[in-house]
Tab-separated table of C-alpha atoms in Angstrom:
chain	number	residue	atom	x	y	z
K	270	UNK	CA	-0.047	-0.083	0.235
K	271	UNK	CA	1.266	3.278	-0.873
K	272	UNK	CA	1.977	5.740	2.087
K	273	UNK	CA	-0.297	8.826	2.788
K	274	UNK	CA	1.063	11.933	1.808
K	275	UNK	CA	1.182	12.561	5.769
K	276	UNK	CA	3.531	9.813	6.360
K	277	UNK	CA	5.752	10.025	3.236
K	278	UNK	CA	6.461	13.747	3.787
K	279	UNK	CA	7.782	12.821	7.163
K	280	UNK	CA	9.228	9.533	6.521
K	281	UNK	CA	11.017	9.797	3.539
K	282	UNK	CA	15.044	9.724	3.953
K	283	UNK	CA	17.590	10.335	1.853
K	284	UNK	CA	18.888	6.614	1.612
K	285	UNK	CA	15.102	6.040	0.191
K	286	UNK	CA	16.090	7.812	-2.917
K	287	UNK	CA	17.815	6.052	-5.651
K	288	UNK	CA	21.183	7.425	-7.172
K	289	UNK	CA	18.958	8.316	-10.112
K	290	UNK	CA	16.790	10.478	-8.212
K	291	UNK	CA	19.567	12.335	-6.436
K	292	UNK	CA	21.587	13.006	-9.592
K	293	UNK	CA	18.011	14.498	-11.059
K	294	UNK	CA	17.713	16.614	-7.803
K	295	UNK	CA	21.189	18.121	-8.536
K	296	UNK	CA	20.463	18.729	-12.141
K	297	UNK	CA	17.478	20.663	-11.134
K	298	UNK	CA	19.162	22.612	-8.666
K	299	UNK	CA	21.838	23.662	-10.916
K	300	UNK	CA	19.132	24.699	-13.499
K	301	UNK	CA	16.926	26.574	-10.934
K	302	UNK	CA	19.992	28.471	-9.803
K	303	UNK	CA	20.780	29.443	-13.301
K	304	UNK	CA	17.323	30.604	-14.264
K	305	UNK	CA	17.660	32.438	-10.661
K	306	UNK	CA	20.711	34.480	-11.432
K	307	UNK	CA	18.874	35.388	-14.744
K	308	UNK	CA	15.595	36.157	-13.048
K	309	UNK	CA	17.399	38.134	-10.410
K	310	UNK	CA	18.313	40.753	-13.000
K	311	UNK	CA	14.687	41.887	-13.750
K	312	UNK	CA	12.346	44.409	-12.568
K	313	UNK	CA	9.905	41.798	-11.208
K	314	UNK	CA	12.640	40.211	-9.084
K	315	UNK	CA	13.622	43.434	-7.538
K	316	UNK	CA	10.663	44.794	-6.615
K	317	UNK	CA	9.318	41.595	-4.947
K	318	UNK	CA	12.772	41.368	-2.878
K	319	UNK	CA	12.347	45.029	-1.654
K	320	UNK	CA	8.484	44.279	-0.948
K	321	UNK	CA	9.670	41.467	1.205
K	322	UNK	CA	12.380	43.341	2.955
K	323	UNK	CA	9.726	45.854	3.714
K	324	UNK	CA	6.607	43.889	4.637
K	325	UNK	CA	7.600	40.289	5.615
K	326	UNK	CA	9.751	41.112	8.483
K	327	UNK	CA	11.908	38.628	10.865
K	328	UNK	CA	15.017	37.464	10.430
K	329	UNK	CA	14.670	33.596	9.972
K	330	UNK	CA	16.081	33.114	6.085
K	331	UNK	CA	17.930	35.045	3.685
K	332	UNK	CA	16.288	35.877	0.332
K	333	UNK	CA	17.670	33.995	-2.944
K	334	UNK	CA	20.307	35.966	-4.635
K	335	UNK	CA	20.065	39.020	-1.952
K	336	UNK	CA	20.983	38.068	1.265
K	337	UNK	CA	18.765	40.231	3.465
K	338	UNK	CA	16.916	38.448	6.091
K	339	UNK	CA	13.170	38.208	6.161
K	340	UNK	CA	10.678	35.601	7.346
K	341	UNK	CA	10.582	32.142	5.967
K	342	UNK	CA	7.398	32.871	4.145
K	343	UNK	CA	8.972	36.229	2.892
K	344	UNK	CA	11.930	34.448	1.556
K	345	UNK	CA	9.856	31.760	-0.266
K	346	UNK	CA	7.952	34.505	-2.047
K	347	UNK	CA	10.799	36.244	-3.090
K	348	UNK	CA	12.701	33.180	-4.300
K	349	UNK	CA	9.777	31.925	-6.284
K	350	UNK	CA	8.980	35.110	-7.840
K	351	UNK	CA	12.837	35.501	-8.688
K	352	UNK	CA	12.959	32.389	-10.325
K	353	UNK	CA	9.520	32.997	-12.274
K	354	UNK	CA	10.964	36.256	-13.632
K	355	UNK	CA	12.541	34.314	-16.277
K	356	UNK	CA	10.418	31.703	-17.950
K	357	UNK	CA	13.385	29.168	-18.142
K	358	UNK	CA	12.685	26.741	-15.243
K	359	UNK	CA	11.675	23.366	-15.199
K	360	UNK	CA	7.994	21.995	-15.516
K	361	UNK	CA	5.632	19.083	-15.812
K	362	UNK	CA	3.394	18.518	-18.748
K	363	UNK	CA	0.225	16.976	-17.121
K	364	UNK	CA	0.180	19.867	-14.334
K	365	UNK	CA	0.744	22.610	-17.445
K	366	UNK	CA	2.971	24.225	-14.854
K	367	UNK	CA	6.024	24.207	-12.904
K	368	UNK	CA	7.082	22.659	-9.304
K	369	UNK	CA	10.544	23.668	-8.731
K	370	UNK	CA	10.335	27.300	-9.012
K	371	UNK	CA	8.188	27.518	-5.749
K	372	UNK	CA	9.527	24.282	-4.109
K	373	UNK	CA	13.218	25.160	-4.099
K	374	UNK	CA	13.426	28.572	-2.397
K	375	UNK	CA	10.739	27.204	-0.139
K	376	UNK	CA	13.013	24.239	1.004
K	377	UNK	CA	16.312	26.884	1.452
K	378	UNK	CA	14.165	29.201	3.295
K	379	UNK	CA	12.493	26.578	5.719
K	380	UNK	CA	16.445	24.916	6.399
K	381	UNK	CA	17.638	28.276	7.017
K	382	UNK	CA	14.798	29.138	9.575
K	383	UNK	CA	15.415	25.702	11.206
K	384	UNK	CA	19.273	25.814	11.190
K	385	UNK	CA	19.531	22.924	9.128
K	386	UNK	CA	22.681	22.282	7.433
K	387	UNK	CA	22.246	19.090	5.765
K	388	UNK	CA	22.523	19.300	1.822
K	389	UNK	CA	21.237	15.708	1.617
K	390	UNK	CA	17.861	16.861	3.333
K	391	UNK	CA	17.798	19.486	1.111
K	392	UNK	CA	17.837	17.303	-1.746
K	393	UNK	CA	15.366	14.788	-0.154
K	394	UNK	CA	13.022	17.723	0.612
K	395	UNK	CA	13.173	18.702	-2.893
K	396	UNK	CA	12.307	15.147	-4.271
K	397	UNK	CA	9.636	15.020	-1.815
K	398	UNK	CA	8.164	18.602	-2.694
K	399	UNK	CA	8.157	17.226	-6.995
K	400	UNK	CA	6.302	14.250	-5.966
K	401	UNK	CA	3.762	15.945	-3.663
K	402	UNK	CA	3.418	18.990	-6.191
K	403	UNK	CA	3.153	17.091	-9.380
K	404	UNK	CA	0.168	15.215	-8.129
K	405	UNK	CA	-1.266	18.335	-6.332
K	406	UNK	CA	-1.280	19.818	-9.540
K	407	UNK	CA	-2.865	16.849	-11.488
K	408	UNK	CA	-5.372	16.649	-8.805
K	409	UNK	CA	-6.441	20.138	-9.196
K	410	UNK	CA	-6.467	20.127	-12.580
K	411	UNK	CA	-8.941	16.993	-12.540
K	412	UNK	CA	-10.968	18.739	-9.935
K	413	UNK	CA	-11.358	22.341	-10.809
K	414	UNK	CA	-13.017	23.879	-13.972
K	415	UNK	CA	-10.921	26.757	-14.508
K	416	UNK	CA	-7.207	26.981	-15.596
K	417	UNK	CA	-5.272	28.012	-12.697
K	418	UNK	CA	-1.735	28.917	-11.933
K	419	UNK	CA	1.144	26.822	-10.678
K	420	UNK	CA	0.867	28.753	-7.263
K	421	UNK	CA	-2.490	27.073	-6.723
K	422	UNK	CA	-1.102	23.719	-6.194
K	423	UNK	CA	2.758	24.424	-5.352
K	424	UNK	CA	1.088	25.797	-1.993
K	425	UNK	CA	0.328	22.250	-1.008
K	426	UNK	CA	3.577	20.929	-1.724
K	427	UNK	CA	5.407	23.965	0.180
K	428	UNK	CA	3.020	23.505	3.232
K	429	UNK	CA	3.899	19.630	3.359
K	430	UNK	CA	7.604	20.776	3.353
K	431	UNK	CA	7.164	23.271	6.137
K	432	UNK	CA	5.469	20.375	8.146
K	433	UNK	CA	8.504	18.215	7.428
K	434	UNK	CA	10.703	20.776	8.590
K	435	UNK	CA	8.857	22.126	11.586
K	436	UNK	CA	8.343	18.275	12.678
K	437	UNK	CA	4.506	18.679	12.976
K	438	UNK	CA	2.499	15.805	13.667
K	439	UNK	CA	0.496	13.855	11.148
K	440	UNK	CA	-2.593	15.712	12.235
K	441	UNK	CA	-0.901	19.066	12.151
K	442	UNK	CA	0.402	18.028	8.530
K	443	UNK	CA	-3.238	17.626	7.230
K	444	UNK	CA	-4.334	20.837	8.661
K	445	UNK	CA	-1.408	22.691	7.151
K	446	UNK	CA	-2.249	20.968	3.620
K	447	UNK	CA	-5.633	22.079	4.226
K	448	UNK	CA	-4.838	25.615	4.896
K	449	UNK	CA	-2.562	26.002	1.994
K	450	UNK	CA	-5.167	24.509	-0.443
K	451	UNK	CA	-7.528	27.031	1.011
K	452	UNK	CA	-5.423	30.041	0.999
K	453	UNK	CA	-3.359	29.132	-2.007
K	454	UNK	CA	-3.771	31.470	-5.029
K	455	UNK	CA	-6.193	29.832	-7.456
K	456	UNK	CA	-5.401	32.621	-10.049
K	457	UNK	CA	-6.520	32.159	-13.657
K	458	UNK	CA	-3.699	31.512	-16.056
K	459	UNK	CA	-5.180	32.368	-19.360
K	460	UNK	CA	-5.708	36.022	-17.892
K	461	UNK	CA	-2.096	36.670	-17.504
K	462	UNK	CA	-1.570	34.784	-20.865
K	463	UNK	CA	-3.979	37.184	-22.641
K	464	UNK	CA	-2.441	40.030	-20.595
K	465	UNK	CA	1.168	39.094	-19.725
K	466	UNK	CA	2.253	41.065	-16.233
K	467	UNK	CA	4.585	40.243	-13.419
K	468	UNK	CA	1.587	38.220	-11.603
K	469	UNK	CA	2.815	35.386	-13.894
K	470	UNK	CA	2.239	31.982	-12.855
K	471	UNK	CA	1.463	32.707	-9.118
K	472	UNK	CA	4.492	30.483	-8.080
K	473	UNK	CA	5.934	32.807	-5.458
K	474	UNK	CA	2.739	33.531	-3.920
K	475	UNK	CA	1.958	29.746	-3.613
K	476	UNK	CA	5.283	29.074	-1.844
K	477	UNK	CA	4.369	31.908	0.361
K	478	UNK	CA	0.979	30.407	1.066
K	479	UNK	CA	2.387	26.942	1.738
K	480	UNK	CA	5.191	27.953	4.164
K	481	UNK	CA	2.626	30.128	6.003
K	482	UNK	CA	0.313	27.513	6.150
K	483	UNK	CA	2.891	25.115	8.191
K	484	UNK	CA	3.569	27.819	10.674
K	485	UNK	CA	-0.151	28.522	11.159
K	486	UNK	CA	-0.666	24.769	11.533
K	487	UNK	CA	2.186	24.680	14.165
K	488	UNK	CA	0.239	27.574	16.012
K	489	UNK	CA	-2.868	25.573	16.087
K	490	UNK	CA	-4.816	26.912	13.139
K	491	UNK	CA	-7.045	24.760	11.351
K	492	UNK	CA	-7.768	24.184	7.665
K	493	UNK	CA	-10.565	22.588	5.600
K	494	UNK	CA	-9.592	19.244	4.347
K	495	UNK	CA	-7.738	19.267	1.237
K	496	UNK	CA	-9.894	17.945	-1.756
K	497	UNK	CA	-6.889	17.218	-3.942
K	498	UNK	CA	-5.420	15.327	-1.510
K	499	UNK	CA	-8.042	13.349	0.528
K	500	UNK	CA	-11.130	13.398	-1.957
K	501	UNK	CA	-11.920	10.001	-3.188
K	502	UNK	CA	-11.827	11.530	-6.859
K	503	UNK	CA	-8.322	11.912	-6.664
K	504	UNK	CA	-7.145	8.621	-4.691
K	505	UNK	CA	-5.536	6.754	-7.620
K	506	UNK	CA	-3.251	9.864	-8.384
K	507	UNK	CA	-2.100	9.736	-4.755
K	508	UNK	CA	-2.105	5.758	-4.688
K	509	UNK	CA	1.328	5.137	-6.345
K	510	UNK	CA	3.108	7.909	-4.134
K	511	UNK	CA	6.473	6.071	-3.581
K	512	UNK	CA	6.338	3.642	-6.499
K	513	UNK	CA	5.727	6.403	-9.542
K	514	UNK	CA	8.468	8.798	-9.336
K	515	UNK	CA	7.202	12.330	-10.921
K	516	UNK	CA	10.854	13.780	-10.178
K	517	UNK	CA	11.771	12.180	-13.586
K	518	UNK	CA	8.678	13.355	-15.340
K	519	UNK	CA	9.909	17.025	-15.245
K	520	UNK	CA	10.844	18.571	-18.625
K	521	UNK	CA	13.993	21.241	-18.413
K	522	UNK	CA	13.576	24.219	-20.782
K	523	UNK	CA	16.488	25.240	-23.090
K	524	UNK	CA	14.641	28.840	-23.729
K	525	UNK	CA	13.388	31.440	-21.142
K	526	UNK	CA	10.110	31.684	-22.912
K	527	UNK	CA	6.531	29.902	-22.121
K	528	UNK	CA	6.677	25.952	-22.988
K	529	UNK	CA	3.906	26.699	-25.432
K	530	UNK	CA	6.130	29.030	-27.309
K	531	UNK	CA	8.930	26.563	-27.738
K	532	UNK	CA	7.927	23.951	-30.306
K	533	UNK	CA	7.519	26.504	-33.292
K	534	UNK	CA	10.743	28.288	-32.152
K	535	UNK	CA	12.502	24.798	-32.129
K	536	UNK	CA	11.082	24.252	-35.565
K	537	UNK	CA	12.597	27.406	-37.051
K	538	UNK	CA	15.948	26.742	-35.498
K	539	UNK	CA	15.768	23.501	-37.309
K	540	UNK	CA	15.147	24.995	-40.660
K	541	UNK	CA	17.329	27.704	-40.319
K	542	UNK	CA	20.525	25.042	-39.661
K	543	UNK	CA	19.293	22.426	-42.160
K	544	UNK	CA	18.902	24.985	-45.061
K	545	UNK	CA	21.824	27.550	-44.228
K	546	UNK	CA	19.344	30.485	-44.149
K	547	UNK	CA	19.309	33.999	-42.767
K	548	UNK	CA	16.213	35.964	-41.818
K	549	UNK	CA	16.585	38.150	-45.001
K	550	UNK	CA	15.950	34.990	-47.096
K	551	UNK	CA	12.444	34.863	-45.442
K	552	UNK	CA	9.349	36.673	-46.526
K	553	UNK	CA	7.190	35.286	-43.656
K	554	UNK	CA	6.591	32.513	-41.309
K	555	UNK	CA	3.599	30.429	-40.830
K	556	UNK	CA	3.182	28.561	-37.550
K	557	UNK	CA	0.641	25.633	-37.259
K	558	UNK	CA	0.378	24.727	-33.395
K	559	UNK	CA	-2.224	23.885	-30.564
K	560	UNK	CA	-4.653	26.355	-29.082
K	561	UNK	CA	-2.812	27.681	-26.105
K	562	UNK	CA	0.386	28.534	-27.871
K	563	UNK	CA	-1.686	30.647	-30.488
K	564	UNK	CA	-3.327	32.204	-27.423
K	565	UNK	CA	0.038	33.536	-26.572
K	566	UNK	CA	-0.582	36.415	-28.754
K	567	UNK	CA	1.702	39.463	-27.910
K	568	UNK	CA	3.669	40.293	-31.285
K	569	UNK	CA	5.540	43.214	-30.391
K	570	UNK	CA	6.583	43.116	-26.871
K	571	UNK	CA	6.933	46.151	-24.509
K	572	UNK	CA	7.905	44.394	-21.402
K	573	UNK	CA	9.954	41.046	-20.642
K	574	UNK	CA	6.853	39.387	-19.544
K	575	UNK	CA	5.204	39.994	-22.763
K	576	UNK	CA	8.170	38.522	-24.354
K	577	UNK	CA	8.366	35.344	-22.313
K	578	UNK	CA	4.537	34.903	-22.944
K	579	UNK	CA	4.499	35.381	-26.721
K	580	UNK	CA	4.872	32.777	-29.502
K	581	UNK	CA	5.427	34.960	-32.323
K	582	UNK	CA	8.340	36.832	-30.841
K	583	UNK	CA	10.437	34.177	-29.603
K	584	UNK	CA	9.950	32.716	-32.972
K	585	UNK	CA	10.907	35.737	-34.908
K	586	UNK	CA	14.231	36.008	-32.407
K	587	UNK	CA	15.053	32.284	-33.380
K	588	UNK	CA	14.919	32.901	-37.210
K	589	UNK	CA	16.872	36.486	-36.922
K	590	UNK	CA	19.465	35.481	-34.294
K	591	UNK	CA	19.746	31.601	-34.010
K	592	UNK	CA	19.213	31.671	-30.388
K	593	UNK	CA	16.742	32.944	-27.780
K	594	UNK	CA	18.494	33.506	-24.261
K	595	UNK	CA	17.872	35.890	-21.608
K	596	UNK	CA	19.378	38.938	-23.391
K	597	UNK	CA	16.891	38.150	-26.352
K	598	UNK	CA	13.646	38.503	-24.025
K	599	UNK	CA	15.084	41.715	-22.348
K	600	UNK	CA	13.675	45.327	-23.041
K	601	UNK	CA	17.067	46.263	-24.886
K	602	UNK	CA	16.411	43.753	-27.604
K	603	UNK	CA	12.826	44.660	-28.558
K	604	UNK	CA	13.868	47.220	-30.996
K	605	UNK	CA	15.385	45.146	-33.659
K	606	UNK	CA	13.456	45.921	-36.822
K	607	UNK	CA	14.089	42.473	-38.394
K	608	UNK	CA	12.638	40.602	-35.448
K	609	UNK	CA	9.403	43.035	-35.655
K	610	UNK	CA	9.210	42.325	-39.153
K	611	UNK	CA	8.893	38.591	-38.852
K	612	UNK	CA	6.764	38.625	-35.791
K	613	UNK	CA	4.340	41.150	-37.061
K	614	UNK	CA	4.000	38.977	-40.262
K	615	UNK	CA	3.767	35.919	-38.501
K	616	UNK	CA	0.546	33.812	-39.873
K	617	UNK	CA	-0.840	31.313	-37.062
K	618	UNK	CA	-3.406	28.357	-37.550
K	619	UNK	CA	-4.450	25.654	-34.974
K	620	UNK	CA	-4.219	21.972	-35.644
K	621	UNK	CA	-6.963	19.963	-34.090
K	622	UNK	CA	-4.707	16.599	-33.645
K	623	UNK	CA	-2.249	19.277	-31.921
K	624	UNK	CA	-5.107	20.563	-29.891
K	625	UNK	CA	-6.152	16.666	-29.059
K	626	UNK	CA	-2.637	16.061	-28.087
K	627	UNK	CA	-2.093	18.581	-25.379
K	628	UNK	CA	-1.041	18.902	-22.549
K	629	UNK	CA	0.640	15.483	-22.900
K	630	UNK	CA	2.383	16.538	-25.819
K	631	UNK	CA	2.986	20.194	-27.178
K	632	UNK	CA	3.491	20.033	-31.307
K	633	UNK	CA	3.626	22.621	-33.844
K	634	UNK	CA	5.077	22.717	-37.404
K	635	UNK	CA	6.311	25.661	-39.182
K	636	UNK	CA	6.571	26.926	-42.853
K	637	UNK	CA	9.268	29.513	-44.077
K	638	UNK	CA	7.858	31.201	-47.025
K	639	UNK	CA	11.217	32.422	-48.649
K	640	UNK	CA	11.143	35.647	-50.666
K	641	UNK	CA	11.505	33.662	-53.823
K	642	UNK	CA	8.358	31.753	-53.223
K	643	UNK	CA	10.044	28.617	-51.860
K	644	UNK	CA	8.113	27.016	-48.910
K	645	UNK	CA	10.011	25.022	-46.569
K	646	UNK	CA	8.062	23.164	-43.780
K	647	UNK	CA	9.127	21.504	-40.984
K	648	UNK	CA	8.459	18.081	-39.467
K	649	UNK	CA	6.044	17.859	-36.419
K	650	UNK	CA	8.173	19.419	-33.588
K	651	UNK	CA	8.468	19.203	-29.693
K	652	UNK	CA	10.527	21.442	-27.549
K	653	UNK	CA	13.969	20.004	-26.471
K	654	UNK	CA	14.339	18.793	-22.949
K	655	UNK	CA	11.190	16.603	-22.383
K	656	UNK	CA	11.718	13.638	-19.843
K	657	UNK	CA	11.175	11.094	-22.759
K	658	UNK	CA	14.479	12.965	-24.470
K	659	UNK	CA	16.060	14.776	-21.772
K	660	UNK	CA	18.980	17.474	-22.215
K	661	UNK	CA	22.295	15.952	-22.320
K	662	UNK	CA	24.762	17.204	-19.754
K	663	UNK	CA	26.684	19.088	-22.103
K	664	UNK	CA	23.519	21.095	-23.324
K	665	UNK	CA	22.705	21.430	-19.549
K	666	UNK	CA	25.969	23.204	-19.148
K	667	UNK	CA	25.626	25.297	-22.101
K	668	UNK	CA	22.362	26.462	-20.729
K	669	UNK	CA	23.842	27.232	-17.312
K	670	UNK	CA	26.979	28.917	-18.347
K	671	UNK	CA	24.788	30.896	-20.865
K	672	UNK	CA	23.047	32.284	-17.911
K	673	UNK	CA	25.583	32.345	-15.188
K	674	UNK	CA	28.834	33.302	-16.560
K	675	UNK	CA	27.852	37.043	-18.142
K	676	UNK	CA	26.370	37.626	-14.279
K	677	UNK	CA	28.924	36.139	-12.048
K	678	UNK	CA	31.672	35.327	-13.996
K	679	UNK	CA	33.069	32.034	-15.675
K	680	UNK	CA	35.145	31.049	-12.594
K	681	UNK	CA	32.251	31.682	-9.930
K	682	UNK	CA	30.096	29.802	-12.125
K	683	UNK	CA	32.400	26.704	-12.749
K	684	UNK	CA	32.743	26.692	-8.917
K	685	UNK	CA	28.792	26.649	-8.398
K	686	UNK	CA	28.630	23.393	-10.699
K	687	UNK	CA	31.295	21.876	-8.647
K	688	UNK	CA	29.329	22.685	-5.477
K	689	UNK	CA	25.984	21.210	-6.690
K	690	UNK	CA	27.635	18.136	-7.928
K	691	UNK	CA	28.929	17.362	-4.351
K	692	UNK	CA	25.669	18.183	-2.353
K	693	UNK	CA	25.235	14.292	-1.638
K	694	UNK	CA	28.689	13.953	-0.106
K	695	UNK	CA	28.716	12.206	3.320
K	696	UNK	CA	28.995	14.742	6.071
K	697	UNK	CA	28.414	17.448	3.797
K	698	UNK	CA	27.639	21.329	4.640
K	699	UNK	CA	25.438	23.604	3.081
K	700	UNK	CA	28.042	26.338	3.839
K	701	UNK	CA	29.448	26.322	0.010
K	702	UNK	CA	25.889	25.981	-1.388
K	703	UNK	CA	24.409	29.003	0.783
K	704	UNK	CA	27.524	30.880	-0.453
K	705	UNK	CA	26.435	31.211	-3.784
K	706	UNK	CA	22.657	31.205	-3.115
K	707	UNK	CA	22.510	34.158	-0.975
K	708	UNK	CA	25.309	36.303	-2.539
K	709	UNK	CA	23.551	39.395	-3.882
């Protein structure tokens, strides 16, 4: 019989993790740290870190890539929004969202608050967070009629991890998860897709709600039972806890834009390379994809949030520059006349087979219509980095250094890679990791 979530979160130990799960956890830590470095350069991150410093008082935990001390809930909030500020973090197909951006900073904040110095515990809690968060996301999609942001179910995972860190009883843990589900941000994702702003995926707010729920439960606050955990309608989702390992079912993005935009972007890059093209060869681009990708409708972004929640813009960038990185989704890049030409003239169509395949698969194909009338059409394409075809270690390194080197320098970035690679060493300490995580 599978353990209940209330037993699982407290009983899981490092030695219960397979070697493969430990490797995956370290890959996720490196990726999340790299994306956080990029996210910390944004106005969105600056605002939330200043907000947490001013309004989430306490000295329990430091903020990621900032160092100022705030409450554990404030550190989870600031860290979650900092990572989410650059849409390059991991995700999971069936949740249509992202676990790590909320769980990772919450684990760090709780460890600081509880003076835990064990990197193996950090890896163990992180894996538990992915297992609980992914199931909570799938359960909420099944039981709710609206399409909600990741923060809605990240809250449950962070409450569970808070209960673990605080050593709550099973009864208190149930209350914490119930509080988190009730107080979590059931925000409407498609509203932000249609009107991209800094609210984004609700991840930081969900992390804050979850961590707060654990502290509330520790103080005796009670919550309504969590439907997405305790309802008979979702029992099958939790029935394989400890047997099916969702930590291996996360995708890792190669580009810092919404996952829905990445299949056409990838298809354009493939045609560009295969035919030795430059953007001046192209008259216009036709994109055939699924509905949600078409809904990413901003063509000429004015903010980085609009650029990250766009399909036309990064696809045009890929054709013009042959790459899409953090620099390309910053405001300094928006004035490129050639990118504007291709984005404004892009033609979109939905494919019913692609719609039916979503969310388990996100497909697109593109046609480059050259100035001489030639039509070059790609194969059906999915984004790189899906769990069925994970990014290689070399490509992961390319992504990380592409983000980190220009911010902290090549040598410090290499040091970070080595530090994270050794997190599972016996009798390790969080000191080296904390040094890189909390340095402004």
